Short mmCIF file of C-alpha atoms and ligand atoms in Angstrom, two decimals:
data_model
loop_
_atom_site.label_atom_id
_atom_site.label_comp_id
_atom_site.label_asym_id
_atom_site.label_seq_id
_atom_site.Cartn_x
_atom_site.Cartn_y
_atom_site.Cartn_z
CA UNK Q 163 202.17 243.19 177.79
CA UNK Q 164 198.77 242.92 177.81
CA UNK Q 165 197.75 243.68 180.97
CA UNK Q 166 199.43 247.09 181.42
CA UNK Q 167 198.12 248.68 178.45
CA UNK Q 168 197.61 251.60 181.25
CA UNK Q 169 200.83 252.32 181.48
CA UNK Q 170 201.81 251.38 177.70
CA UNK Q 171 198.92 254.49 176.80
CA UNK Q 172 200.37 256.76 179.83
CA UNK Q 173 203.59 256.39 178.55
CA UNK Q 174 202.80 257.62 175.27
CA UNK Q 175 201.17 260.67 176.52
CA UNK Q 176 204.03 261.24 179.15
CA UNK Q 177 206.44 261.33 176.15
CA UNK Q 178 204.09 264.16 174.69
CA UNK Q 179 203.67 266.40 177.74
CA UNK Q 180 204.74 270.18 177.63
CA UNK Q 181 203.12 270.16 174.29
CA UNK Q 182 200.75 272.86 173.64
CA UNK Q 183 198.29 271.10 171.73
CA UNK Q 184 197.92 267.68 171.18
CA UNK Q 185 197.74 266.29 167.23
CA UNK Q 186 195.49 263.99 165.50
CA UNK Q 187 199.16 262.27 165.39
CA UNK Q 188 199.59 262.18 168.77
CA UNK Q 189 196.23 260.39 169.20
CA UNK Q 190 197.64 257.93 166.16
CA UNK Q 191 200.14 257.15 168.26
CA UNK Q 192 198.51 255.95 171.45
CA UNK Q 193 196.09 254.33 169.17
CA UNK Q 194 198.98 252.12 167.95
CA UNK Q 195 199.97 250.91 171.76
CA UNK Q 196 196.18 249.84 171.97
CA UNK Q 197 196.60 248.08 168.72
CA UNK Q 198 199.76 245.91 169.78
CA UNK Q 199 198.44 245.33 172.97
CA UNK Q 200 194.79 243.78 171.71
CA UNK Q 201 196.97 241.69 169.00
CA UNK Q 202 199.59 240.70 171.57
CA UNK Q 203 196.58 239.56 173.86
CA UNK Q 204 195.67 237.11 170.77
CA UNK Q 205 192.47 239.62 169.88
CA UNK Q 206 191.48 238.30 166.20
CA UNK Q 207 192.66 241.08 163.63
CA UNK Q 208 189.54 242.14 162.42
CA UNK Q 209 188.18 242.79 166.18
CA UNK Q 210 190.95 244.77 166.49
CA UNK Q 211 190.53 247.10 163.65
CA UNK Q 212 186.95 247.45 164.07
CA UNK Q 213 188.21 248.26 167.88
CA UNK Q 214 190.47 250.75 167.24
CA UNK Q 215 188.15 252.58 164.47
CA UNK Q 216 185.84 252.85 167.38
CA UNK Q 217 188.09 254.59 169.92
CA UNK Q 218 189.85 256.87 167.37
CA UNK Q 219 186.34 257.82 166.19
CA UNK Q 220 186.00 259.27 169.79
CA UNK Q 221 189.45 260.06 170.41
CA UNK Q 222 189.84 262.63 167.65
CA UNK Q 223 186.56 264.20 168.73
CA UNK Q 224 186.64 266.51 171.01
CA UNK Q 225 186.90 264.58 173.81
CA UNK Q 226 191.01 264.23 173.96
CA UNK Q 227 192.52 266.97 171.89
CA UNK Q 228 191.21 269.71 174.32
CA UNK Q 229 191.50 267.27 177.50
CA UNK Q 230 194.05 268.65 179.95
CA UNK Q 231 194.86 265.08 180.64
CA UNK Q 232 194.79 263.51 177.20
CA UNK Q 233 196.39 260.19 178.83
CA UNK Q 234 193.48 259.08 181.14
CA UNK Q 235 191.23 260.62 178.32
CA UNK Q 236 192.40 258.00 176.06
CA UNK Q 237 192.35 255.22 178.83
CA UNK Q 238 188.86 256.26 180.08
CA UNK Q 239 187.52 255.68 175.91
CA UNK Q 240 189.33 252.22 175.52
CA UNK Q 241 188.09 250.88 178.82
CA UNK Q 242 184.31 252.29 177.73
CA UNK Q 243 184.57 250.64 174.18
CA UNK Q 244 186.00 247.45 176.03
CA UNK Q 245 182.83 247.03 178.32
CA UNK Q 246 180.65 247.90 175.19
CA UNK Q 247 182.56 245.07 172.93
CA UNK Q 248 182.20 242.42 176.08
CA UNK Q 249 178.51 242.79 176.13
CA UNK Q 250 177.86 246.30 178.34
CA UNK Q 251 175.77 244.37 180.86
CA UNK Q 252 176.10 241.16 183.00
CA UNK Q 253 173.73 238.94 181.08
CA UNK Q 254 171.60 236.64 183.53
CA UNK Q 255 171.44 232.44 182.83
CA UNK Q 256 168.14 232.05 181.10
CA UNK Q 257 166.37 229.59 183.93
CA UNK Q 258 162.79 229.56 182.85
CA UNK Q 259 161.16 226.04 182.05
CA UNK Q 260 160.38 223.19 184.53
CA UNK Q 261 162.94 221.45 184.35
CA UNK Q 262 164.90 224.77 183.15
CA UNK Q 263 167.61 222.67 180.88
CA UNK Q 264 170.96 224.08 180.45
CA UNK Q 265 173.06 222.28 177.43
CA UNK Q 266 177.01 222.39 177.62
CA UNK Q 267 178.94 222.26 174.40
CA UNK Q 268 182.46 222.38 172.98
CA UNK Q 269 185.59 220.84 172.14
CA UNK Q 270 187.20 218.12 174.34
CA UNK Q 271 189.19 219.18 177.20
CA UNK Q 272 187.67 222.56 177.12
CA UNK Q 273 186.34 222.42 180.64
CA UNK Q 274 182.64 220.85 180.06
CA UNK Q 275 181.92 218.21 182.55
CA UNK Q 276 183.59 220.56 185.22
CA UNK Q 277 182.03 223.11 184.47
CA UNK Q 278 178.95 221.17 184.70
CA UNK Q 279 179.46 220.40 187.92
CA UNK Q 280 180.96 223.71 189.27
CA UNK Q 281 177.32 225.38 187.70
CA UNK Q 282 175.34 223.18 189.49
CA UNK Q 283 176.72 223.80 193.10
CA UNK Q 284 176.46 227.45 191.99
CA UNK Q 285 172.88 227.14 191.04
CA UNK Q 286 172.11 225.24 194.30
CA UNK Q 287 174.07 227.51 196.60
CA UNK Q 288 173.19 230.55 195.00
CA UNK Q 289 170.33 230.28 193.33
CA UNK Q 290 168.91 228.13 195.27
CA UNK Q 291 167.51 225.37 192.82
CA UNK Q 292 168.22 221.87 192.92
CA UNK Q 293 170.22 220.79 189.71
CA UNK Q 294 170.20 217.73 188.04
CA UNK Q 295 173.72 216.66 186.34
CA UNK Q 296 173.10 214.51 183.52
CA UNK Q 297 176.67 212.91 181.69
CA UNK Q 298 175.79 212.46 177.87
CA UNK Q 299 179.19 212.40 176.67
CA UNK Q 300 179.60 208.66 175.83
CA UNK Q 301 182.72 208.72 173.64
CA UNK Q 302 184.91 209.25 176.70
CA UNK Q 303 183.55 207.01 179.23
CA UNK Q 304 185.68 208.71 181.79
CA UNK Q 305 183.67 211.51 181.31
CA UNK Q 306 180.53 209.70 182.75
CA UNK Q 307 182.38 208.18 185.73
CA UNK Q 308 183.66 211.80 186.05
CA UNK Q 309 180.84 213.34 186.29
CA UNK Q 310 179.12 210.69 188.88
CA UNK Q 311 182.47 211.23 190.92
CA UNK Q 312 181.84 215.04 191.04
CA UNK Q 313 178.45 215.18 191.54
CA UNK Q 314 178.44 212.23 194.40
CA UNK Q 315 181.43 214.79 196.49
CA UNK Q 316 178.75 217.64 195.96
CA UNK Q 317 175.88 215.40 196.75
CA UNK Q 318 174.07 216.81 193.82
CA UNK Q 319 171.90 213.89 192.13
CA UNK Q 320 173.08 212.67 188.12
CA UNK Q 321 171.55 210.44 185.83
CA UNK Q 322 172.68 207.20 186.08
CA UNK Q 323 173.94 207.16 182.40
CA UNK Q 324 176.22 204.73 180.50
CA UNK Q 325 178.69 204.25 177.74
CA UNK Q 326 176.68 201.97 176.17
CA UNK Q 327 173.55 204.23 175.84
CA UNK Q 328 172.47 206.37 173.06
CA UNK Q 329 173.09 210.29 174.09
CA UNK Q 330 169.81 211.88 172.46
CA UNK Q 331 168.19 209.13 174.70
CA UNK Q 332 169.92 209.78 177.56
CA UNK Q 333 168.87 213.00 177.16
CA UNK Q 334 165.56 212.84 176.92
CA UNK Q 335 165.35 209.86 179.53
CA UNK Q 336 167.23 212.23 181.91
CA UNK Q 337 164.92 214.93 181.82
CA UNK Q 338 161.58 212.85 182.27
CA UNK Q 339 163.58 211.70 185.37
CA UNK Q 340 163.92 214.89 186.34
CA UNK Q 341 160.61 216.30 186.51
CA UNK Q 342 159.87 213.07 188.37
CA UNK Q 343 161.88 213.29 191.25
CA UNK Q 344 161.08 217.34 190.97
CA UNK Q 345 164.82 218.73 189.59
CA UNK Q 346 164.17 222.41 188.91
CA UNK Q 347 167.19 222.95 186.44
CA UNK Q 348 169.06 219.85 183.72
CA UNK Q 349 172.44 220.00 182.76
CA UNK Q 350 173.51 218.05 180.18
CA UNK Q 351 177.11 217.27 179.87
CA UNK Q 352 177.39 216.71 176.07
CA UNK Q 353 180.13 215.32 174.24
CA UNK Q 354 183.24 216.84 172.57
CA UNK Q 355 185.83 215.85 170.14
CA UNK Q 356 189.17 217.24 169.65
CA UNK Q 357 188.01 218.73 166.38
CA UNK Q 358 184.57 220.24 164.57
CA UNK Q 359 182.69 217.01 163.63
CA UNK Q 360 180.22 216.50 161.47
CA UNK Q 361 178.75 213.47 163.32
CA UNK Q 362 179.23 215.00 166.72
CA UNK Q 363 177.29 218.31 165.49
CA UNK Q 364 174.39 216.13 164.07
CA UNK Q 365 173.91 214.97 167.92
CA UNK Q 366 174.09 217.83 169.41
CA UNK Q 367 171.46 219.48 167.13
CA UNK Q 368 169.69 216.06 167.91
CA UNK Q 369 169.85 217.00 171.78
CA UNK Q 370 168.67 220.21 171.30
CA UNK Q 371 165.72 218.88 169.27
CA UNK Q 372 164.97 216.53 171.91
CA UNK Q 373 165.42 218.64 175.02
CA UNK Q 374 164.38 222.40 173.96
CA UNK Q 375 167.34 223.56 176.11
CA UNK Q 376 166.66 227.44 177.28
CA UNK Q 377 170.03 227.61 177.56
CA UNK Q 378 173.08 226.23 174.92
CA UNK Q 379 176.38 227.30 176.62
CA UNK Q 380 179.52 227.20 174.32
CA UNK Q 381 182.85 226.34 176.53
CA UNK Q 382 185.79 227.64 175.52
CA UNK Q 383 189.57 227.14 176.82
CA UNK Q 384 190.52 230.69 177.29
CA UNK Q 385 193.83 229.58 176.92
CA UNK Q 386 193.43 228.73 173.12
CA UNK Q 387 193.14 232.19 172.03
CA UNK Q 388 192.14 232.42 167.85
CA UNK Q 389 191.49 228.90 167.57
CA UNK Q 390 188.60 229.43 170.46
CA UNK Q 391 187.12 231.99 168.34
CA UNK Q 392 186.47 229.90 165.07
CA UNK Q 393 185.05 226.63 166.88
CA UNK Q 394 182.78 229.17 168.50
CA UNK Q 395 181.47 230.25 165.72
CA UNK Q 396 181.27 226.82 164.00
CA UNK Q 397 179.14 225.86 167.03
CA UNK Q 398 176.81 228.75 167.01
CA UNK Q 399 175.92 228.83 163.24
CA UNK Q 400 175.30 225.13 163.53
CA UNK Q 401 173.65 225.23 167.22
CA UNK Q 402 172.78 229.12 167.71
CA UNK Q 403 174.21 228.88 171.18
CA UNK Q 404 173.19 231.07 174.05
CA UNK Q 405 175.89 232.00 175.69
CA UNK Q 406 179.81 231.15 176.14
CA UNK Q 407 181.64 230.33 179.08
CA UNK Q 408 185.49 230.63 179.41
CA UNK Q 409 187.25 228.42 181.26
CA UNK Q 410 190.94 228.62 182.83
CA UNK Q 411 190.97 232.12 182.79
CA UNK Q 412 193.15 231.27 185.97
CA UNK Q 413 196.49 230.53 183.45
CA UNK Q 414 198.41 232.95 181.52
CA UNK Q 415 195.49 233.74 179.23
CA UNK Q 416 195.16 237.21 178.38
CA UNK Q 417 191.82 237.36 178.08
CA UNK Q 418 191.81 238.73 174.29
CA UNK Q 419 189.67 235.18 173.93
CA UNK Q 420 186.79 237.21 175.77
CA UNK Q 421 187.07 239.59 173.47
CA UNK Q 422 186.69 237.90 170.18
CA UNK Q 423 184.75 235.36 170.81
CA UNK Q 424 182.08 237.73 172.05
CA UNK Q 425 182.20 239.83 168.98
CA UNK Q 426 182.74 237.09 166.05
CA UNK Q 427 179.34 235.25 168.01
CA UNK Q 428 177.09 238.20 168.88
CA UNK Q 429 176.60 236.04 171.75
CA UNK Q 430 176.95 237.04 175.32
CA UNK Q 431 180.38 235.77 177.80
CA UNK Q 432 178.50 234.22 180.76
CA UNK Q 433 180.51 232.47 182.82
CA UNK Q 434 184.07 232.28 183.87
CA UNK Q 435 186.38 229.57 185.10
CA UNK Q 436 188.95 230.56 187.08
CA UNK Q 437 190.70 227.23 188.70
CA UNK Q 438 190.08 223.26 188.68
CA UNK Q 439 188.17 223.75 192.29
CA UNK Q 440 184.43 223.15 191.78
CA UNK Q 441 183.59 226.81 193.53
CA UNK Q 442 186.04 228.10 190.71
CA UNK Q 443 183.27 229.75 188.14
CA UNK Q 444 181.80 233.16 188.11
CA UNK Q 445 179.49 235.33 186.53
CA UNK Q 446 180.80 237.24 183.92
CA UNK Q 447 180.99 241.01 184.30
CA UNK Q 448 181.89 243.27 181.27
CA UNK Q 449 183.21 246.30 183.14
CA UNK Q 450 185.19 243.38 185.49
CA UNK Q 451 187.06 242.12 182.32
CA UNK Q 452 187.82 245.48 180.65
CA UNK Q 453 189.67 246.27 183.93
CA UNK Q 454 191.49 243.24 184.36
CA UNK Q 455 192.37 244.21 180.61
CA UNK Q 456 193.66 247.45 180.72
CA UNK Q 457 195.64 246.54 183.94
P1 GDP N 528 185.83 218.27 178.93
O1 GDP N 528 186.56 217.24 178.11
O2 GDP N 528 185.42 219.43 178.09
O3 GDP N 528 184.71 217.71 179.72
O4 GDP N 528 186.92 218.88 179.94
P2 GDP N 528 187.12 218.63 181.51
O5 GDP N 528 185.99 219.22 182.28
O6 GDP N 528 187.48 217.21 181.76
O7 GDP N 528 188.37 219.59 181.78
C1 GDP N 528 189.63 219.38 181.18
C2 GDP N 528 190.71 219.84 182.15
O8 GDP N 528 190.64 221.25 182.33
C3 GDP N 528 190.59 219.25 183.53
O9 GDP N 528 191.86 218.91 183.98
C4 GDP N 528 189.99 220.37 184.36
O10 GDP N 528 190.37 220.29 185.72
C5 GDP N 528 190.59 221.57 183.70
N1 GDP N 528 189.78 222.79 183.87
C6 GDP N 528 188.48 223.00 183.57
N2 GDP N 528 188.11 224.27 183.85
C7 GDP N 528 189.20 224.90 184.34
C8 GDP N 528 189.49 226.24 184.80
O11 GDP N 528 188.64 227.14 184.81
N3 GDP N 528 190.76 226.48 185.23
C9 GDP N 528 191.72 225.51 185.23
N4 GDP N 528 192.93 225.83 185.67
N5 GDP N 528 191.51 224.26 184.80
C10 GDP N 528 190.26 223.94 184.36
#
Protein backbone atom coordinates (compact mmCIF):
# COMPACT_ATOMS: atom_id res chain seq x y z
CA UNK A 1 0.00 0.00 0.00
CA UNK A 2 0.69 3.31 -0.52
CA UNK A 3 1.00 4.73 2.55
CA UNK A 4 3.63 2.41 4.11
CA UNK A 5 6.12 2.69 1.50
CA UNK A 6 8.39 3.05 4.86
CA UNK A 7 8.13 -0.14 5.71
CA UNK A 8 7.79 -1.61 1.99
CA UNK A 9 11.70 0.22 1.54
CA UNK A 10 12.77 -1.08 5.22
CA UNK A 11 11.80 -4.31 4.34
CA UNK A 12 13.88 -4.51 1.41
CA UNK A 13 16.92 -3.42 3.18
CA UNK A 14 16.09 -5.76 6.24
CA UNK A 15 16.15 -8.67 3.72
CA UNK A 16 19.77 -7.40 2.74
CA UNK A 17 21.32 -6.91 6.17
CA UNK A 18 24.59 -8.85 7.19
CA UNK A 19 25.74 -7.97 3.77
CA UNK A 20 29.07 -6.48 3.53
CA UNK A 21 28.51 -4.11 0.91
CA UNK A 22 25.53 -3.06 -0.55
CA UNK A 23 25.12 -3.36 -4.72
CA UNK A 24 23.96 -1.02 -7.27
CA UNK A 25 21.36 -4.12 -7.32
CA UNK A 26 20.43 -3.83 -4.05
CA UNK A 27 19.59 -0.13 -4.56
CA UNK A 28 17.55 -1.50 -7.92
CA UNK A 29 15.67 -3.27 -5.77
CA UNK A 30 14.32 -0.80 -3.26
CA UNK A 31 13.96 1.42 -6.19
CA UNK A 32 11.36 -1.05 -7.53
CA UNK A 33 9.13 -0.94 -4.07
CA UNK A 34 9.13 2.96 -4.66
CA UNK A 35 8.07 2.32 -8.17
CA UNK A 36 4.93 0.04 -7.28
CA UNK A 37 4.07 2.08 -4.57
CA UNK A 38 3.90 5.66 -6.67
CA UNK A 39 1.92 3.54 -9.51
CA UNK A 40 -0.29 1.79 -6.95
CA UNK A 41 -1.00 5.38 -5.47
CA UNK A 42 -2.39 6.21 -9.19
CA UNK A 43 1.04 8.48 -9.82
CA UNK A 44 0.87 8.99 -13.82
CA UNK A 45 3.69 6.70 -15.39
CA UNK A 46 5.81 9.18 -16.70
CA UNK A 47 5.99 11.07 -13.12
CA UNK A 48 7.01 8.03 -11.94
CA UNK A 49 9.92 7.31 -14.10
CA UNK A 50 11.15 10.71 -14.10
CA UNK A 51 10.75 10.09 -10.07
CA UNK A 52 12.58 7.22 -9.73
CA UNK A 53 15.54 8.45 -12.22
CA UNK A 54 15.81 11.16 -9.69
CA UNK A 55 16.27 9.12 -6.50
CA UNK A 56 18.46 6.40 -8.11
CA UNK A 57 20.58 9.28 -9.47
CA UNK A 58 21.26 9.98 -5.70
CA UNK A 59 20.91 6.63 -4.43
CA UNK A 60 23.80 5.10 -6.34
CA UNK A 61 25.95 8.07 -5.35
CA UNK A 62 27.60 7.90 -2.57
CA UNK A 63 25.12 8.67 -0.35
CA UNK A 64 23.62 4.88 0.26
CA UNK A 65 26.21 2.38 -0.80
CA UNK A 66 28.62 3.46 2.05
CA UNK A 67 25.58 4.41 4.50
CA UNK A 68 25.63 2.15 7.55
CA UNK A 69 21.91 2.35 7.40
CA UNK A 70 21.20 2.10 3.69
CA UNK A 71 17.30 1.70 4.61
CA UNK A 72 16.57 5.19 6.13
CA UNK A 73 19.25 6.40 3.53
CA UNK A 74 16.95 5.45 0.85
CA UNK A 75 13.76 6.71 2.77
CA UNK A 76 15.44 10.03 3.75
CA UNK A 77 16.16 10.60 -0.57
CA UNK A 78 12.50 9.62 -1.59
CA UNK A 79 10.88 11.78 1.05
CA UNK A 80 13.48 14.82 -0.15
CA UNK A 81 12.63 14.26 -3.94
CA UNK A 82 8.85 14.02 -2.80
CA UNK A 83 8.84 17.59 -1.15
CA UNK A 84 10.93 18.84 -4.22
CA UNK A 85 8.24 17.22 -6.85
CA UNK A 86 5.19 18.82 -4.58
CA UNK A 87 6.54 22.26 -4.94
CA UNK A 88 9.54 22.49 -2.01
CA UNK A 89 7.77 25.44 -0.38
CA UNK A 90 4.22 26.31 0.88
CA UNK A 91 3.20 28.70 -1.86
CA UNK A 92 1.12 31.76 -0.41
CA UNK A 93 -2.62 32.77 -2.19
CA UNK A 94 -1.70 35.65 -4.39
CA UNK A 95 -4.12 38.48 -2.57
CA UNK A 96 -2.92 41.67 -4.11
CA UNK A 97 -5.59 43.90 -6.00
CA UNK A 98 -8.57 45.81 -4.48
CA UNK A 99 -10.88 43.74 -4.75
CA UNK A 100 -8.06 40.86 -4.77
CA UNK A 101 -10.30 38.32 -7.11
CA UNK A 102 -9.81 34.72 -6.69
CA UNK A 103 -11.43 32.54 -9.77
CA UNK A 104 -12.46 28.80 -9.01
CA UNK A 105 -12.43 26.35 -11.85
CA UNK A 106 -12.99 22.68 -12.70
CA UNK A 107 -15.12 19.91 -13.47
CA UNK A 108 -18.59 19.46 -11.86
CA UNK A 109 -18.76 17.89 -8.57
CA UNK A 110 -15.15 18.52 -7.98
CA UNK A 111 -15.67 20.53 -4.84
CA UNK A 112 -15.99 24.30 -6.30
CA UNK A 113 -18.80 26.10 -4.71
CA UNK A 114 -17.64 24.49 -1.32
CA UNK A 115 -14.65 25.22 -1.59
CA UNK A 116 -15.66 28.67 -2.29
CA UNK A 117 -17.22 29.01 0.65
CA UNK A 118 -14.82 27.07 3.01
CA UNK A 119 -11.91 29.82 1.44
CA UNK A 120 -13.80 32.58 2.31
CA UNK A 121 -14.38 31.84 6.11
CA UNK A 122 -10.65 31.00 5.96
CA UNK A 123 -9.74 34.30 4.49
CA UNK A 124 -12.00 36.12 7.00
CA UNK A 125 -10.92 34.19 10.06
CA UNK A 126 -7.48 33.99 9.20
CA UNK A 127 -6.59 36.44 7.13
CA UNK A 128 -8.62 38.68 8.24
CA UNK A 129 -10.29 40.18 4.99
CA UNK A 130 -13.79 40.35 4.28
CA UNK A 131 -14.67 38.06 1.20
CA UNK A 132 -17.17 38.46 -1.19
CA UNK A 133 -18.79 35.03 -2.61
CA UNK A 134 -20.02 35.56 -5.95
CA UNK A 135 -22.12 32.18 -7.63
CA UNK A 136 -21.48 32.35 -11.52
CA UNK A 137 -22.22 28.90 -12.21
CA UNK A 138 -25.66 29.22 -13.93
CA UNK A 139 -26.00 25.80 -15.58
CA UNK A 140 -26.77 24.20 -12.22
CA UNK A 141 -29.02 26.53 -10.57
CA UNK A 142 -28.57 24.62 -7.39
CA UNK A 143 -25.29 25.77 -7.39
CA UNK A 144 -26.43 29.48 -6.91
CA UNK A 145 -28.99 28.67 -4.21
CA UNK A 146 -26.03 26.66 -2.78
CA UNK A 147 -23.86 29.04 -2.54
CA UNK A 148 -26.41 31.81 -0.99
CA UNK A 149 -27.28 28.91 1.56
CA UNK A 150 -23.56 28.63 2.57
CA UNK A 151 -22.60 31.92 2.62
CA UNK A 152 -25.97 33.20 4.59
CA UNK A 153 -24.85 30.17 7.66
CA UNK A 154 -21.33 31.94 7.53
CA UNK A 155 -22.79 35.36 7.30
CA UNK A 156 -20.34 36.16 4.63
CA UNK A 157 -22.12 38.57 1.95
CA UNK A 158 -22.72 36.94 -2.04
CA UNK A 159 -23.90 38.46 -5.01
CA UNK A 160 -27.30 38.19 -5.46
CA UNK A 161 -26.90 36.27 -8.81
CA UNK A 162 -29.40 34.29 -10.95
CA UNK A 163 -29.94 31.50 -13.37
CA UNK A 164 -31.18 33.64 -15.74
CA UNK A 165 -28.13 36.02 -15.90
CA UNK A 166 -25.23 35.98 -18.15
CA UNK A 167 -21.95 34.67 -16.07
CA UNK A 168 -19.20 37.09 -17.66
CA UNK A 169 -21.81 39.72 -16.46
CA UNK A 170 -22.29 38.50 -13.31
CA UNK A 171 -18.90 38.66 -13.00
CA UNK A 172 -18.08 41.80 -13.73
CA UNK A 173 -21.37 43.23 -12.04
CA UNK A 174 -20.19 41.35 -8.88
CA UNK A 175 -17.00 42.90 -8.59
CA UNK A 176 -18.11 46.65 -9.16
CA UNK A 177 -20.40 45.65 -6.22
CA UNK A 178 -17.72 44.76 -4.42
CA UNK A 179 -15.52 47.61 -4.34
CA UNK A 180 -18.74 49.45 -3.50
CA UNK A 181 -19.71 48.06 -0.42
CA UNK A 182 -15.63 47.81 0.25
CA UNK A 183 -15.07 43.65 -0.19
CA UNK A 184 -11.30 43.27 0.02
CA UNK A 185 -11.10 39.77 -1.78
CA UNK A 186 -13.95 38.18 -4.93
CA UNK A 187 -14.53 34.74 -5.34
CA UNK A 188 -16.10 33.66 -8.17
CA UNK A 189 -17.77 30.36 -8.17
CA UNK A 190 -17.56 29.47 -11.92
CA UNK A 191 -19.22 26.83 -13.64
CA UNK A 192 -18.30 23.17 -14.42
CA UNK A 193 -19.44 20.45 -16.65
CA UNK A 194 -18.95 16.85 -16.29
CA UNK A 195 -16.54 16.95 -19.20
CA UNK A 196 -13.78 19.50 -21.01
CA UNK A 197 -16.08 21.87 -23.00
CA UNK A 198 -15.41 23.90 -25.54
CA UNK A 199 -18.24 26.38 -24.76
CA UNK A 200 -17.66 26.25 -21.05
CA UNK A 201 -13.77 27.06 -21.62
CA UNK A 202 -14.69 30.05 -23.95
CA UNK A 203 -16.48 31.55 -20.63
CA UNK A 204 -14.17 31.01 -18.44
CA UNK A 205 -11.40 32.66 -20.56
CA UNK A 206 -14.28 35.30 -20.94
CA UNK A 207 -14.27 35.70 -16.97
CA UNK A 208 -10.84 35.97 -16.76
CA UNK A 209 -10.83 38.69 -19.45
CA UNK A 210 -13.38 40.49 -17.65
CA UNK A 211 -12.20 40.18 -14.06
CA UNK A 212 -8.16 40.07 -14.24
CA UNK A 213 -8.36 37.41 -11.48
CA UNK A 214 -4.79 37.37 -9.45
CA UNK A 215 -5.63 34.20 -8.68
CA UNK A 216 -7.20 31.09 -11.13
CA UNK A 217 -7.48 28.04 -8.78
CA UNK A 218 -7.95 24.61 -10.58
CA UNK A 219 -10.15 22.10 -8.23
CA UNK A 220 -9.53 18.79 -8.45
CA UNK A 221 -11.33 15.57 -6.82
CA UNK A 222 -8.37 13.93 -5.32
CA UNK A 223 -10.25 10.97 -5.51
CA UNK A 224 -10.12 10.79 -9.42
CA UNK A 225 -6.56 10.03 -9.60
CA UNK A 226 -5.18 10.09 -13.67
CA UNK A 227 -8.24 11.48 -14.95
CA UNK A 228 -7.55 14.69 -12.44
CA UNK A 229 -4.29 15.06 -14.00
CA UNK A 230 -5.36 15.52 -17.76
CA UNK A 231 -8.42 18.00 -17.07
CA UNK A 232 -5.76 19.89 -15.18
CA UNK A 233 -3.79 20.32 -17.74
CA UNK A 234 -6.58 20.97 -20.29
CA UNK A 235 -7.54 23.83 -17.94
CA UNK A 236 -4.18 25.36 -17.53
CA UNK A 237 -3.04 25.43 -21.24
CA UNK A 238 -6.40 26.95 -22.00
CA UNK A 239 -6.65 29.24 -18.68
CA UNK A 240 -2.86 29.25 -17.32
CA UNK A 241 -4.23 28.64 -13.87
CA UNK A 242 -2.51 29.67 -10.70
CA UNK A 243 -2.74 27.21 -8.52
CA UNK A 244 -4.72 23.77 -7.77
CA UNK A 245 -6.62 22.81 -4.92
CA UNK A 246 -7.48 19.15 -4.00
CA UNK A 247 -10.44 18.37 -2.57
CA UNK A 248 -11.61 15.13 -0.50
CA UNK A 249 -8.34 14.26 0.37
CA UNK A 250 -10.41 13.03 3.48
CA UNK A 251 -11.50 9.53 1.35
CA UNK A 252 -9.35 6.74 0.39
CA UNK A 253 -7.31 8.87 -1.99
CA UNK A 254 -3.79 8.19 -1.95
CA UNK A 255 -2.66 11.27 -2.65
CA UNK A 256 -0.56 10.20 -5.93
CA UNK A 257 -3.20 13.00 -7.48
CA UNK A 258 -0.91 15.63 -5.59
CA UNK A 259 1.74 14.34 -7.14
CA UNK A 260 0.98 14.44 -10.77
CA UNK A 261 -1.01 17.01 -11.10
CA UNK A 262 1.69 19.24 -9.66
CA UNK A 263 4.28 18.01 -12.03
CA UNK A 264 2.19 17.56 -15.47
CA UNK A 265 0.99 21.63 -14.54
CA UNK A 266 4.19 23.23 -13.26
CA UNK A 267 1.69 24.79 -11.14
CA UNK A 268 1.76 24.93 -7.42
CA UNK A 269 -0.90 22.47 -4.91
CA UNK A 270 -2.47 25.22 -2.74
CA UNK A 271 -5.10 24.13 -0.95
CA UNK A 272 -6.50 21.00 0.50
CA UNK A 273 -9.94 19.69 1.29
CA UNK A 274 -10.16 17.41 3.79
CA UNK A 275 -14.11 16.86 4.72
CA UNK A 276 -17.65 18.38 3.58
CA UNK A 277 -17.43 20.81 6.90
CA UNK A 278 -16.84 24.40 5.74
CA UNK A 279 -13.55 24.69 8.25
CA UNK A 280 -12.42 21.49 6.22
CA UNK A 281 -9.56 23.22 3.81
CA UNK A 282 -5.96 23.80 4.47
CA UNK A 283 -2.94 25.18 3.20
CA UNK A 284 -0.95 22.96 1.38
CA UNK A 285 2.44 21.96 2.75
CA UNK A 286 4.95 19.96 0.56
CA UNK A 287 7.03 18.37 3.31
CA UNK A 288 3.23 17.65 5.08
CA UNK A 289 2.22 15.53 1.98
CA UNK A 290 5.51 13.68 1.36
CA UNK A 291 5.03 12.39 4.95
CA UNK A 292 1.60 11.46 4.83
CA UNK A 293 3.07 9.65 1.62
CA UNK A 294 5.72 7.68 2.74
CA UNK A 295 3.63 6.65 5.86
P1 LIG B 1 -19.05 21.65 -7.62
O1 LIG B 1 -20.04 21.03 -8.57
O2 LIG B 1 -17.67 21.59 -8.18
O3 LIG B 1 -19.43 23.00 -7.16
O4 LIG B 1 -19.00 20.67 -6.34
P2 LIG B 1 -19.62 20.85 -4.88
O5 LIG B 1 -18.92 21.95 -4.14
O6 LIG B 1 -21.10 20.90 -4.96
O7 LIG B 1 -19.13 19.49 -4.20
C1 LIG B 1 -19.55 18.22 -4.65
C2 LIG B 1 -19.62 17.28 -3.46
O8 LIG B 1 -18.32 17.05 -2.94
C3 LIG B 1 -20.44 17.81 -2.31
O9 LIG B 1 -21.20 16.77 -1.79
C4 LIG B 1 -19.40 18.29 -1.31
O10 LIG B 1 -19.87 18.22 0.02
C5 LIG B 1 -18.30 17.29 -1.55
N1 LIG B 1 -16.97 17.82 -1.18
C6 LIG B 1 -16.35 18.94 -1.59
N2 LIG B 1 -15.12 19.05 -1.04
C7 LIG B 1 -14.94 17.96 -0.26
C8 LIG B 1 -13.86 17.47 0.56
O11 LIG B 1 -12.79 18.06 0.69
N3 LIG B 1 -14.08 16.29 1.21
C9 LIG B 1 -15.26 15.60 1.09
N4 LIG B 1 -15.38 14.46 1.76
N5 LIG B 1 -16.28 16.01 0.32
C10 LIG B 1 -16.13 17.18 -0.35
Amino acid sequence: MFDSLTDRLEDVFRKIRGQARLTEENVQTALREVRLALLEADVNFKVVKDFVERVRERAVGQDVLKSLNPGQQVVKIVHEELIEILGGQATDLDLSGSPAVIMVVGLQGSGKTTTCAKLALKLRREFKRKPYLVPADVYRPAAIDQLHKLASQLDIEAYPSTPDQNPVDICAAALAEAKRTGHDVVLLDTAGRLHIDEALMDELAAIKAGCAPGEILFVADAMTGQDAVTVAAAFNERLDITGVVLTKMDGDARGGAALSVRQVTGKPIKLVGTGEKVSDLELFYPDRAASRILG
